[in-house]
């Protein structure tokens, strides 16, 4: 295997300890070199050179654009078939993780979005109604995956492996939403209603979580925006409900048959 099906994209603002560990795990466990794009969302000057050295590609923003705008910078400059958006507090724990991802992406046709944790059902008010993963502490969050992969409806934004062709088809990722929250559910439903499959791959990993929301940088950023995390969440939840609420729910079975309240959803053959 000479080239990767995907480039990894990590968006950061400072948080150097987590970012170093995240990148170190990728480099140590991959069976081949996986290109990494770091999007520096307004990190302090003292960290910029190191962030650049950790990556193959580097984008520097003078200020924090938010998660969604940063994600949309990546697909303009990357051309691998898939783009793997990963939080910097994901610590991989599976040797040659990339081989499993490659195999699943190649074996299962028409995958629109893959990830490391997801659910087979969602209520279109914006509530995920199931969750499975191979997280270190999977049982705390839902069920532990024993399968190689499972059909899914929505995925957790901690890791989203998105088909670049799908991003182009959509004209970008969740652009009607502000900053962050609900982009992960939205891109998955966009994929399904365009005929693509969504899957959870059972990669063994740790997700530390709350690495952004608990930091002073984030509190300062919210203050500058004149908002709160709760307000951002509620705003994007309202957008999600307006867009998808008429579907009521979306479910999938073990054979990738998707359905909502109106019946079966047509998929690509």
XYZ file of C-alpha atoms in Angstrom:
269
model
C 0.000 0.000 0.000
C 1.774 3.099 -1.236
C -0.640 5.872 -0.359
C -3.240 6.569 2.267
C -6.941 6.730 1.476
C -7.225 9.553 3.987
C -5.476 12.570 5.453
C -5.916 13.264 9.161
C -7.041 16.791 10.095
C -6.599 18.074 13.645
C -7.887 21.521 14.588
C -6.265 23.016 17.686
C -5.939 26.148 19.758
C -2.949 25.681 22.075
C -3.561 22.424 24.067
C -0.033 21.284 23.253
C 0.178 18.318 25.616
C -2.871 16.607 24.102
C -1.820 17.448 20.563
C 1.679 16.018 21.040
C 0.239 12.791 22.462
C -2.385 12.516 19.722
C 0.143 12.928 16.911
C 2.707 10.696 18.623
C 0.175 7.847 18.808
C -0.699 8.244 15.121
C 2.961 8.142 14.081
C 3.830 5.202 16.353
C 0.853 2.974 15.514
C 0.276 3.534 11.783
C 1.734 0.930 9.421
C 2.713 3.676 6.982
C 3.045 7.427 6.969
C -0.384 9.057 7.267
C -0.369 12.723 6.221
C -1.562 15.108 8.931
C -2.941 18.608 8.475
C -2.962 20.727 11.621
C -5.292 23.707 11.524
C -3.964 26.156 14.090
C -7.034 28.046 15.235
C -5.319 31.024 16.847
C -2.686 29.327 19.038
C -0.185 31.447 20.937
C 2.899 32.452 18.962
C 5.138 30.321 21.176
C 3.406 27.127 19.943
C 3.124 27.821 16.233
C 6.508 26.477 15.146
C 6.024 23.236 17.079
C 2.534 22.719 15.650
C 3.974 23.177 12.186
C 6.720 20.625 12.912
C 4.165 18.046 14.085
C 2.270 18.158 10.798
C 2.795 17.534 7.093
C 0.521 20.449 6.227
C -0.252 23.468 8.366
C -2.858 26.223 8.247
C -2.585 29.123 10.665
C -5.596 31.257 11.540
C -4.994 34.500 13.413
C -8.007 33.800 15.613
C -10.270 30.903 16.532
C -12.710 30.438 13.647
C -14.598 27.647 15.407
C -14.704 23.947 14.568
C -16.980 24.029 11.512
C -15.191 26.832 9.605
C -11.838 25.141 10.306
C -13.169 21.810 9.000
C -14.238 23.551 5.832
C -10.743 24.913 5.262
C -9.337 21.387 4.989
C -11.173 20.019 1.980
C -10.100 22.964 -0.156
C -6.433 21.953 0.161
C -6.605 18.137 0.550
C -7.350 15.653 -2.207
C -7.301 12.200 -0.624
C -10.542 10.213 -1.187
C -11.432 10.619 2.505
C -10.636 13.277 5.096
C -10.369 12.073 8.688
C -11.310 14.871 11.083
C -10.052 13.923 14.528
C -10.102 15.716 17.881
C -6.699 16.292 19.413
C -7.737 14.400 22.569
C -8.190 11.106 20.714
C -5.380 8.755 21.718
C -5.231 5.730 19.436
C -4.473 2.379 21.083
C -4.617 -0.021 18.113
C -1.508 -1.068 16.221
C -1.830 -0.593 12.448
C -5.190 1.091 12.922
C -4.961 2.471 9.408
C -5.030 -1.003 7.839
C -8.427 -1.734 9.362
C -9.785 1.639 8.236
C -8.441 1.081 4.710
C -9.890 -2.431 4.528
C -13.364 -1.374 5.682
C -13.458 1.661 3.376
C -12.455 -0.561 0.447
C -14.737 -3.500 1.262
C -17.985 -1.629 1.982
C -19.249 0.289 -1.011
C -20.507 3.855 -0.944
C -19.417 4.859 2.542
C -20.150 8.533 3.096
C -18.992 8.899 6.696
C -17.168 6.569 9.086
C -16.121 7.115 12.674
C -15.051 5.559 15.949
C -18.331 5.852 17.853
C -21.929 6.002 16.694
C -25.530 4.937 16.984
C -27.970 2.937 14.868
C -30.811 5.364 15.604
C -31.465 9.041 16.147
C -34.488 11.101 17.116
C -34.660 14.073 14.781
C -35.253 16.482 17.625
C -31.485 16.134 17.901
C -31.078 13.229 20.322
C -28.898 10.203 19.610
C -30.808 7.192 20.964
C -28.043 4.568 20.866
C -24.238 4.501 21.008
C -21.543 1.900 20.479
C -17.763 2.136 20.241
C -14.484 0.454 21.101
C -13.498 3.261 23.451
C -11.252 2.396 26.368
C -14.271 3.057 28.630
C -16.962 2.122 26.108
C -19.420 0.689 28.632
C -19.733 4.059 30.377
C -21.031 5.670 27.173
C -23.078 2.838 25.673
C -22.154 -0.636 24.453
C -18.767 -2.062 23.470
C -18.324 -3.037 19.845
C -17.238 -6.597 19.201
C -17.763 -6.317 15.437
C -15.224 -5.012 12.944
C -17.751 -2.354 11.937
C -21.484 -1.718 12.298
C -24.020 0.211 10.200
C -24.818 3.522 11.866
C -27.062 6.567 11.531
C -25.081 9.193 13.434
C -21.471 9.390 14.625
C -19.680 11.272 17.357
C -17.682 14.238 16.067
C -14.560 13.080 17.937
C -13.656 11.312 14.679
C -15.377 11.704 11.317
C -13.886 10.097 8.214
C -15.781 11.903 5.462
C -15.742 11.049 1.782
C -14.354 14.100 -0.015
C -16.748 13.522 -2.916
C -19.631 13.867 -0.440
C -18.214 17.124 0.935
C -18.044 18.524 -2.588
C -21.587 17.319 -3.267
C -22.821 19.131 -0.136
C -20.804 22.261 -0.951
C -19.119 22.022 2.453
C -19.765 20.700 5.950
C -22.701 21.957 8.050
C -22.282 25.514 6.840
C -25.688 26.649 8.086
C -24.556 25.937 11.662
C -22.434 28.238 13.822
C -18.975 27.319 15.135
C -19.681 23.805 16.522
C -22.348 21.430 17.918
C -24.593 19.237 15.734
C -22.268 19.234 12.708
C -21.576 15.523 13.297
C -25.242 14.482 13.247
C -25.942 16.745 10.305
C -23.199 15.427 8.021
C -24.283 11.851 8.746
C -27.922 12.522 7.824
C -26.785 14.448 4.745
C -24.816 11.366 3.715
C -27.729 8.978 4.267
C -30.255 11.075 2.365
C -27.786 11.316 -0.514
C -27.615 7.508 -0.619
C -24.324 6.944 1.241
C -23.717 4.540 4.131
C -22.595 5.612 7.604
C -20.528 3.182 9.699
C -18.795 2.891 13.043
C -15.404 1.153 12.901
C -14.257 -0.619 16.062
C -10.887 1.102 16.441
C -9.578 0.823 20.005
C -8.943 4.311 21.381
C -9.221 6.689 24.288
C -11.150 9.953 24.149
C -10.253 12.278 26.997
C -13.097 14.723 26.266
C -13.896 18.303 27.413
C -10.410 19.434 26.379
C -11.852 22.540 24.749
C -14.881 23.350 26.884
C -12.937 23.170 30.141
C -10.140 25.519 29.056
C -9.809 29.228 29.853
C -9.099 29.943 26.168
C -12.586 28.734 25.302
C -14.241 30.805 28.033
C -12.422 33.892 26.768
C -13.450 33.128 23.181
C -17.114 32.775 24.197
C -16.923 36.047 26.077
C -15.497 37.784 23.017
C -18.361 36.383 20.938
C -20.874 37.578 23.513
C -22.376 34.134 23.911
C -22.193 30.926 25.948
C -21.683 27.269 25.093
C -25.293 26.570 26.042
C -26.516 29.304 23.689
C -24.423 27.929 20.813
C -25.751 24.444 21.487
C -29.368 25.586 21.581
C -28.984 27.649 18.410
C -27.563 24.733 16.444
C -30.115 22.353 17.920
C -32.863 24.638 16.585
C -31.261 24.608 13.124
C -31.018 20.810 13.239
C -34.663 20.431 14.276
C -35.852 22.812 11.566
C -33.882 20.909 8.941
C -34.490 17.306 10.001
C -37.424 17.318 12.451
C -39.981 16.305 9.820
C -38.171 12.955 9.481
C -39.067 12.214 13.152
C -36.443 9.458 13.475
C -33.873 7.584 11.379
C -32.846 3.967 11.994
C -30.675 1.371 10.265
C -30.515 -2.432 10.460
C -27.538 -4.778 10.145
C -27.864 -4.857 6.345
C -27.646 -1.073 5.814
C -31.383 -0.672 5.291
C -32.212 2.872 6.405
C -35.686 4.175 7.221
C -37.474 7.148 8.749
C -41.113 7.801 9.682
C -42.000 8.009 5.992
C -40.499 4.610 5.095
C -37.367 3.240 3.480
C -34.594 5.638 2.449
C -33.177 4.982 -1.012
C -29.460 4.152 -1.050
C -26.838 4.031 -3.780
C -26.474 0.590 -5.344
